[in-house]
Amino acid sequence: MVTTAPPPAAGDPGDGERSDEFREAMRLWATGVAVVTTQSDQGPHGMTVNSLLSVSLDPPTLLISLKRGSRTEDFIRRTGSFTVNVLAAGQQSVADRFARRRVLGAGEFAGMRHRPSADGGGPELEGSAVVLACRAIRCVAVADHTLIVATASVVRRSPGPESRGPLLYVDRGYRGFAELEVHAGSGHPSRRTARG
């Protein structure tokens, strides 16, 4: 059963300006990119995330952060299960696809190679560097987001895509390790965006 902690009290009027400053500061924090997939009444559903954190190794536990009231949060609360597909370098189009709002159902995955999760969660996307089948154990409301803590029952690495390194997101654009080295110190990385 997934439990929920109460949301905190609303912030003071000055929070808006600090939020803008915080957003600009966090643009420089490089993160990995993943697609969280789950099931809805209309079929499978996916969403691009970069708020993913390893919490514990024993048992394998992770945390994702989702906008409160989002469709993905609602579906995970209902089903209690989801799949994390950690994207490999070169999978920008996959990240872009699931960063946009789409019609629910199998059409979300049309033309994309995927397979059902072995643990009953959302689809596993072919080409992902890592796939984790997860079971939610707790939801915690923090500001306008919900932190979903989950245990990973299946962890599968894909040697081929993993050799390319992970897909990274920094300063409103996607990168691989090689691109970060090229742009280091330039202060002018490319501006392709999906989430920023």
PDB file of C-alpha atoms in Angstrom:
ATOM      1  CA  MET A   1       0.000   0.000   0.000  1.00  0.00           C
ATOM      2  CA  VAL A   2       1.302   3.455  -0.938  1.00  0.00           C
ATOM      3  CA  THR A   3       1.138   5.972   1.920  1.00  0.00           C
ATOM      4  CA  THR A   4       1.046   9.747   1.577  1.00  0.00           C
ATOM      5  CA  ALA A   5       2.449  12.459   3.828  1.00  0.00           C
ATOM      6  CA  PRO A   6       0.563  15.804   4.076  1.00  0.00           C
ATOM      7  CA  PRO A   7       1.767  18.725   1.916  1.00  0.00           C
ATOM      8  CA  PRO A   8       3.711  21.571   3.566  1.00  0.00           C
ATOM      9  CA  ALA A   9       2.272  25.053   4.153  1.00  0.00           C
ATOM     10  CA  ALA A  10       2.358  27.599   1.312  1.00  0.00           C
ATOM     11  CA  GLY A  11       5.460  29.812   1.001  1.00  0.00           C
ATOM     12  CA  ASP A  12       5.753  33.562   1.467  1.00  0.00           C
ATOM     13  CA  PRO A  13       5.216  36.145  -1.350  1.00  0.00           C
ATOM     14  CA  GLY A  14       8.971  36.426  -1.997  1.00  0.00           C
ATOM     15  CA  ASP A  15       9.154  32.804  -3.111  1.00  0.00           C
ATOM     16  CA  GLY A  16       8.421  33.709  -6.767  1.00  0.00           C
ATOM     17  CA  GLU A  17      11.652  35.638  -7.261  1.00  0.00           C
ATOM     18  CA  ARG A  18      13.678  32.986  -5.461  1.00  0.00           C
ATOM     19  CA  SER A  19      12.034  30.328  -7.633  1.00  0.00           C
ATOM     20  CA  ASP A  20      13.297  32.061 -10.779  1.00  0.00           C
ATOM     21  CA  GLU A  21      16.806  32.318  -9.338  1.00  0.00           C
ATOM     22  CA  PHE A  22      16.686  28.691  -8.247  1.00  0.00           C
ATOM     23  CA  ARG A  23      15.546  27.566 -11.710  1.00  0.00           C
ATOM     24  CA  GLU A  24      18.435  29.396 -13.364  1.00  0.00           C
ATOM     25  CA  ALA A  25      20.926  27.974 -10.857  1.00  0.00           C
ATOM     26  CA  MET A  26      19.706  24.390 -11.268  1.00  0.00           C
ATOM     27  CA  ARG A  27      20.052  24.650 -15.065  1.00  0.00           C
ATOM     28  CA  LEU A  28      23.770  24.104 -14.467  1.00  0.00           C
ATOM     29  CA  TRP A  29      23.251  20.865 -12.548  1.00  0.00           C
ATOM     30  CA  ALA A  30      23.789  18.058 -15.072  1.00  0.00           C
ATOM     31  CA  THR A  31      21.447  15.089 -14.664  1.00  0.00           C
ATOM     32  CA  GLY A  32      20.688  11.866 -16.429  1.00  0.00           C
ATOM     33  CA  VAL A  33      17.473  11.536 -18.433  1.00  0.00           C
ATOM     34  CA  ALA A  34      14.920   8.743 -18.072  1.00  0.00           C
ATOM     35  CA  VAL A  35      11.467   7.876 -19.333  1.00  0.00           C
ATOM     36  CA  VAL A  36       9.109   6.618 -16.626  1.00  0.00           C
ATOM     37  CA  THR A  37       6.427   4.341 -18.060  1.00  0.00           C
ATOM     38  CA  THR A  38       3.324   2.977 -16.385  1.00  0.00           C
ATOM     39  CA  GLN A  39      -0.199   1.813 -17.216  1.00  0.00           C
ATOM     40  CA  SER A  40      -3.425   3.809 -17.495  1.00  0.00           C
ATOM     41  CA  ASP A  41      -7.036   2.876 -18.197  1.00  0.00           C
ATOM     42  CA  GLN A  42      -6.369   3.712 -21.857  1.00  0.00           C
ATOM     43  CA  GLY A  43      -3.136   1.726 -22.081  1.00  0.00           C
ATOM     44  CA  PRO A  44       0.573   2.398 -21.537  1.00  0.00           C
ATOM     45  CA  HIS A  45       1.850   5.882 -20.695  1.00  0.00           C
ATOM     46  CA  GLY A  46       5.303   7.477 -20.505  1.00  0.00           C
ATOM     47  CA  MET A  47       6.886  10.695 -19.238  1.00  0.00           C
ATOM     48  CA  THR A  48      10.429  12.099 -19.463  1.00  0.00           C
ATOM     49  CA  VAL A  49      12.033  12.854 -16.094  1.00  0.00           C
ATOM     50  CA  ASN A  50      15.413  13.982 -14.828  1.00  0.00           C
ATOM     51  CA  SER A  51      14.551  13.948 -11.114  1.00  0.00           C
ATOM     52  CA  LEU A  52      15.718  10.434 -10.273  1.00  0.00           C
ATOM     53  CA  LEU A  53      17.733   9.464  -7.197  1.00  0.00           C
ATOM     54  CA  SER A  54      19.229   6.257  -5.819  1.00  0.00           C
ATOM     55  CA  VAL A  55      18.130   6.004  -2.167  1.00  0.00           C
ATOM     56  CA  SER A  56      19.364   2.630  -0.940  1.00  0.00           C
ATOM     57  CA  LEU A  57      21.133  -0.510  -2.176  1.00  0.00           C
ATOM     58  CA  ASP A  58      19.585  -2.909   0.346  1.00  0.00           C
ATOM     59  CA  PRO A  59      16.854  -3.197  -0.671  1.00  0.00           C
ATOM     60  CA  PRO A  60      17.344  -1.471  -4.055  1.00  0.00           C
ATOM     61  CA  THR A  61      15.341   1.737  -3.610  1.00  0.00           C
ATOM     62  CA  LEU A  62      14.986   4.859  -5.714  1.00  0.00           C
ATOM     63  CA  LEU A  63      13.000   8.068  -5.780  1.00  0.00           C
ATOM     64  CA  ILE A  64      11.381  10.024  -8.610  1.00  0.00           C
ATOM     65  CA  SER A  65       9.845  13.487  -8.399  1.00  0.00           C
ATOM     66  CA  LEU A  66       6.660  14.229 -10.357  1.00  0.00           C
ATOM     67  CA  LYS A  67       4.509  17.340 -10.651  1.00  0.00           C
ATOM     68  CA  ARG A  68       1.592  16.960  -8.252  1.00  0.00           C
ATOM     69  CA  GLY A  69      -1.625  16.358 -10.176  1.00  0.00           C
ATOM     70  CA  SER A  70       0.170  15.103 -13.296  1.00  0.00           C
ATOM     71  CA  ARG A  71      -1.267  12.172 -15.205  1.00  0.00           C
ATOM     72  CA  THR A  72       1.837  10.098 -14.491  1.00  0.00           C
ATOM     73  CA  GLU A  73       1.564  10.630 -10.741  1.00  0.00           C
ATOM     74  CA  ASP A  74      -2.111   9.631 -10.840  1.00  0.00           C
ATOM     75  CA  PHE A  75      -1.460   6.435 -12.809  1.00  0.00           C
ATOM     76  CA  ILE A  76       1.400   5.359 -10.541  1.00  0.00           C
ATOM     77  CA  ARG A  77      -0.750   5.963  -7.461  1.00  0.00           C
ATOM     78  CA  ARG A  78      -3.455   3.758  -8.989  1.00  0.00           C
ATOM     79  CA  THR A  79      -1.270   0.903 -10.174  1.00  0.00           C
ATOM     80  CA  GLY A  80       1.590   1.112  -7.685  1.00  0.00           C
ATOM     81  CA  SER A  81       4.110   0.112 -10.355  1.00  0.00           C
ATOM     82  CA  PHE A  82       6.220   1.742 -13.055  1.00  0.00           C
ATOM     83  CA  THR A  83       9.330   1.213 -15.172  1.00  0.00           C
ATOM     84  CA  VAL A  84      12.331   3.532 -15.311  1.00  0.00           C
ATOM     85  CA  ASN A  85      14.077   3.547 -18.705  1.00  0.00           C
ATOM     86  CA  VAL A  86      17.449   5.317 -18.296  1.00  0.00           C
ATOM     87  CA  LEU A  87      18.254   6.745 -21.731  1.00  0.00           C
ATOM     88  CA  ALA A  88      21.568   6.353 -23.519  1.00  0.00           C
ATOM     89  CA  ALA A  89      23.419   9.068 -25.442  1.00  0.00           C
ATOM     90  CA  GLY A  90      21.756   9.519 -28.816  1.00  0.00           C
ATOM     91  CA  GLN A  91      18.213   8.976 -27.524  1.00  0.00           C
ATOM     92  CA  GLN A  92      17.264  12.668 -27.530  1.00  0.00           C
ATOM     93  CA  SER A  93      14.271  11.989 -29.789  1.00  0.00           C
ATOM     94  CA  VAL A  94      12.887   9.529 -27.228  1.00  0.00           C
ATOM     95  CA  ALA A  95      13.284  12.094 -24.445  1.00  0.00           C
ATOM     96  CA  ASP A  96      11.613  14.773 -26.578  1.00  0.00           C
ATOM     97  CA  ARG A  97       8.729  12.503 -27.476  1.00  0.00           C
ATOM     98  CA  PHE A  98       7.791  11.766 -23.872  1.00  0.00           C
ATOM     99  CA  ALA A  99       8.411  15.340 -22.685  1.00  0.00           C
ATOM    100  CA  ARG A 100       5.420  16.536 -24.733  1.00  0.00           C
ATOM    101  CA  ARG A 101       1.785  16.005 -23.805  1.00  0.00           C
ATOM    102  CA  ARG A 102       0.248  13.248 -25.911  1.00  0.00           C
ATOM    103  CA  VAL A 103      -3.014  11.367 -26.403  1.00  0.00           C
ATOM    104  CA  LEU A 104      -3.119   8.475 -23.946  1.00  0.00           C
ATOM    105  CA  GLY A 105      -2.862   4.856 -24.991  1.00  0.00           C
ATOM    106  CA  ALA A 106      -0.871   2.620 -27.286  1.00  0.00           C
ATOM    107  CA  GLY A 107      -0.437   5.500 -29.771  1.00  0.00           C
ATOM    108  CA  GLU A 108       2.077   7.050 -27.365  1.00  0.00           C
ATOM    109  CA  PHE A 109       4.464   4.250 -28.324  1.00  0.00           C
ATOM    110  CA  ALA A 110       3.581   3.924 -32.021  1.00  0.00           C
ATOM    111  CA  GLY A 111       6.645   3.327 -34.172  1.00  0.00           C
ATOM    112  CA  MET A 112       8.850   2.817 -31.122  1.00  0.00           C
ATOM    113  CA  ARG A 113      10.407  -0.537 -30.294  1.00  0.00           C
ATOM    114  CA  HIS A 114       9.396  -1.643 -26.813  1.00  0.00           C
ATOM    115  CA  ARG A 115       8.268  -4.679 -24.845  1.00  0.00           C
ATOM    116  CA  PRO A 116       6.018  -5.284 -21.835  1.00  0.00           C
ATOM    117  CA  SER A 117       7.603  -5.052 -18.414  1.00  0.00           C
ATOM    118  CA  ALA A 118       8.431  -8.388 -16.821  1.00  0.00           C
ATOM    119  CA  ASP A 119       7.049  -7.016 -13.543  1.00  0.00           C
ATOM    120  CA  GLY A 120       3.747  -5.590 -14.802  1.00  0.00           C
ATOM    121  CA  GLY A 121       4.816  -1.936 -14.951  1.00  0.00           C
ATOM    122  CA  GLY A 122       5.075   0.238 -18.040  1.00  0.00           C
ATOM    123  CA  PRO A 123       6.794  -0.675 -21.311  1.00  0.00           C
ATOM    124  CA  GLU A 124      10.547  -1.223 -21.513  1.00  0.00           C
ATOM    125  CA  LEU A 125      12.011   0.963 -24.283  1.00  0.00           C
ATOM    126  CA  GLU A 126      14.513  -0.740 -26.548  1.00  0.00           C
ATOM    127  CA  GLY A 127      17.892   0.972 -26.577  1.00  0.00           C
ATOM    128  CA  SER A 128      17.700   2.192 -22.975  1.00  0.00           C
ATOM    129  CA  ALA A 129      20.979   1.949 -21.086  1.00  0.00           C
ATOM    130  CA  VAL A 130      19.238   0.620 -17.965  1.00  0.00           C
ATOM    131  CA  VAL A 131      15.728  -0.645 -17.225  1.00  0.00           C
ATOM    132  CA  LEU A 132      14.343  -0.805 -13.680  1.00  0.00           C
ATOM    133  CA  ALA A 133      10.980  -2.350 -12.822  1.00  0.00           C
ATOM    134  CA  CYS A 134       9.699  -0.526  -9.735  1.00  0.00           C
ATOM    135  CA  ARG A 135       7.020  -0.879  -7.077  1.00  0.00           C
ATOM    136  CA  ALA A 136       5.980   2.334  -5.274  1.00  0.00           C
ATOM    137  CA  ILE A 137       6.085   2.107  -1.484  1.00  0.00           C
ATOM    138  CA  ARG A 138       5.528   5.709  -0.391  1.00  0.00           C
ATOM    139  CA  CYS A 139       4.424   9.083  -1.778  1.00  0.00           C
ATOM    140  CA  VAL A 140       5.473  12.311  -0.078  1.00  0.00           C
ATOM    141  CA  ALA A 141       4.044  15.711  -1.057  1.00  0.00           C
ATOM    142  CA  VAL A 142       6.720  18.426  -1.167  1.00  0.00           C
ATOM    143  CA  ALA A 143       5.736  21.902  -2.445  1.00  0.00           C
ATOM    144  CA  ASP A 144       4.129  21.373  -5.878  1.00  0.00           C
ATOM    145  CA  HIS A 145       5.666  17.936  -6.461  1.00  0.00           C
ATOM    146  CA  THR A 146       5.225  14.395  -5.185  1.00  0.00           C
ATOM    147  CA  LEU A 147       8.246  12.285  -4.299  1.00  0.00           C
ATOM    148  CA  ILE A 148       7.575   8.649  -5.109  1.00  0.00           C
ATOM    149  CA  VAL A 149       9.818   6.190  -3.285  1.00  0.00           C
ATOM    150  CA  ALA A 150       9.972   2.735  -4.870  1.00  0.00           C
ATOM    151  CA  THR A 151      11.827  -0.553  -4.700  1.00  0.00           C
ATOM    152  CA  ALA A 152      13.390  -1.984  -7.874  1.00  0.00           C
ATOM    153  CA  SER A 153      12.467  -5.641  -8.416  1.00  0.00           C
ATOM    154  CA  VAL A 154      14.241  -5.949 -11.779  1.00  0.00           C
ATOM    155  CA  VAL A 155      17.466  -4.187 -12.801  1.00  0.00           C
ATOM    156  CA  ARG A 156      18.723  -4.815 -16.316  1.00  0.00           C
ATOM    157  CA  ARG A 157      21.685  -3.139 -18.014  1.00  0.00           C
ATOM    158  CA  SER A 158      22.080  -3.094 -21.798  1.00  0.00           C
ATOM    159  CA  PRO A 159      25.778  -3.382 -22.714  1.00  0.00           C
ATOM    160  CA  GLY A 160      25.377  -1.939 -26.229  1.00  0.00           C
ATOM    161  CA  PRO A 161      23.675   1.402 -25.434  1.00  0.00           C
ATOM    162  CA  GLU A 162      25.522   1.704 -22.137  1.00  0.00           C
ATOM    163  CA  SER A 163      28.849   1.776 -23.987  1.00  0.00           C
ATOM    164  CA  ARG A 164      27.755   5.109 -25.517  1.00  0.00           C
ATOM    165  CA  GLY A 165      27.305   6.582 -22.054  1.00  0.00           C
ATOM    166  CA  PRO A 166      24.127   8.115 -20.641  1.00  0.00           C
ATOM    167  CA  LEU A 167      22.042  10.901 -22.119  1.00  0.00           C
ATOM    168  CA  LEU A 168      22.594  14.015 -19.997  1.00  0.00           C
ATOM    169  CA  TYR A 169      20.536  17.180 -19.562  1.00  0.00           C
ATOM    170  CA  VAL A 170      22.166  20.491 -18.614  1.00  0.00           C
ATOM    171  CA  ASP A 171      21.523  24.188 -19.355  1.00  0.00           C
ATOM    172  CA  ARG A 172      18.265  23.379 -21.173  1.00  0.00           C
ATOM    173  CA  GLY A 173      19.858  20.974 -23.618  1.00  0.00           C
ATOM    174  CA  TYR A 174      20.796  17.324 -24.080  1.00  0.00           C
ATOM    175  CA  ARG A 175      24.432  16.245 -23.960  1.00  0.00           C
ATOM    176  CA  GLY A 176      26.680  13.232 -23.960  1.00  0.00           C
ATOM    177  CA  PHE A 177      30.049  13.137 -22.208  1.00  0.00           C
ATOM    178  CA  ALA A 178      31.860  13.995 -25.459  1.00  0.00           C
ATOM    179  CA  GLU A 179      29.692  17.091 -25.997  1.00  0.00           C
ATOM    180  CA  LEU A 180      30.307  18.286 -22.435  1.00  0.00           C
ATOM    181  CA  GLU A 181      34.045  18.105 -23.056  1.00  0.00           C
ATOM    182  CA  VAL A 182      33.731  20.094 -26.303  1.00  0.00           C
ATOM    183  CA  HIS A 183      31.591  22.793 -24.667  1.00  0.00           C
ATOM    184  CA  ALA A 184      33.498  22.959 -21.376  1.00  0.00           C
ATOM    185  CA  GLY A 185      34.374  26.552 -20.640  1.00  0.00           C
ATOM    186  CA  SER A 186      32.625  27.933 -23.729  1.00  0.00           C
ATOM    187  CA  GLY A 187      29.569  29.098 -21.831  1.00  0.00           C
ATOM    188  CA  HIS A 188      27.528  28.649 -25.024  1.00  0.00           C
ATOM    189  CA  PRO A 189      26.212  25.102 -25.309  1.00  0.00           C
ATOM    190  CA  SER A 190      23.504  24.338 -27.841  1.00  0.00           C
ATOM    191  CA  ARG A 191      19.944  25.214 -26.896  1.00  0.00           C
ATOM    192  CA  ARG A 192      17.869  22.200 -27.887  1.00  0.00           C
ATOM    193  CA  THR A 193      15.236  21.872 -25.190  1.00  0.00           C
ATOM    194  CA  ALA A 194      12.332  19.713 -24.178  1.00  0.00           C
ATOM    195  CA  ARG A 195      11.874  20.413 -20.494  1.00  0.00           C
ATOM    196  CA  GLY A 196      13.356  23.806 -19.798  1.00  0.00           C
TER     197      GLY A 196
END
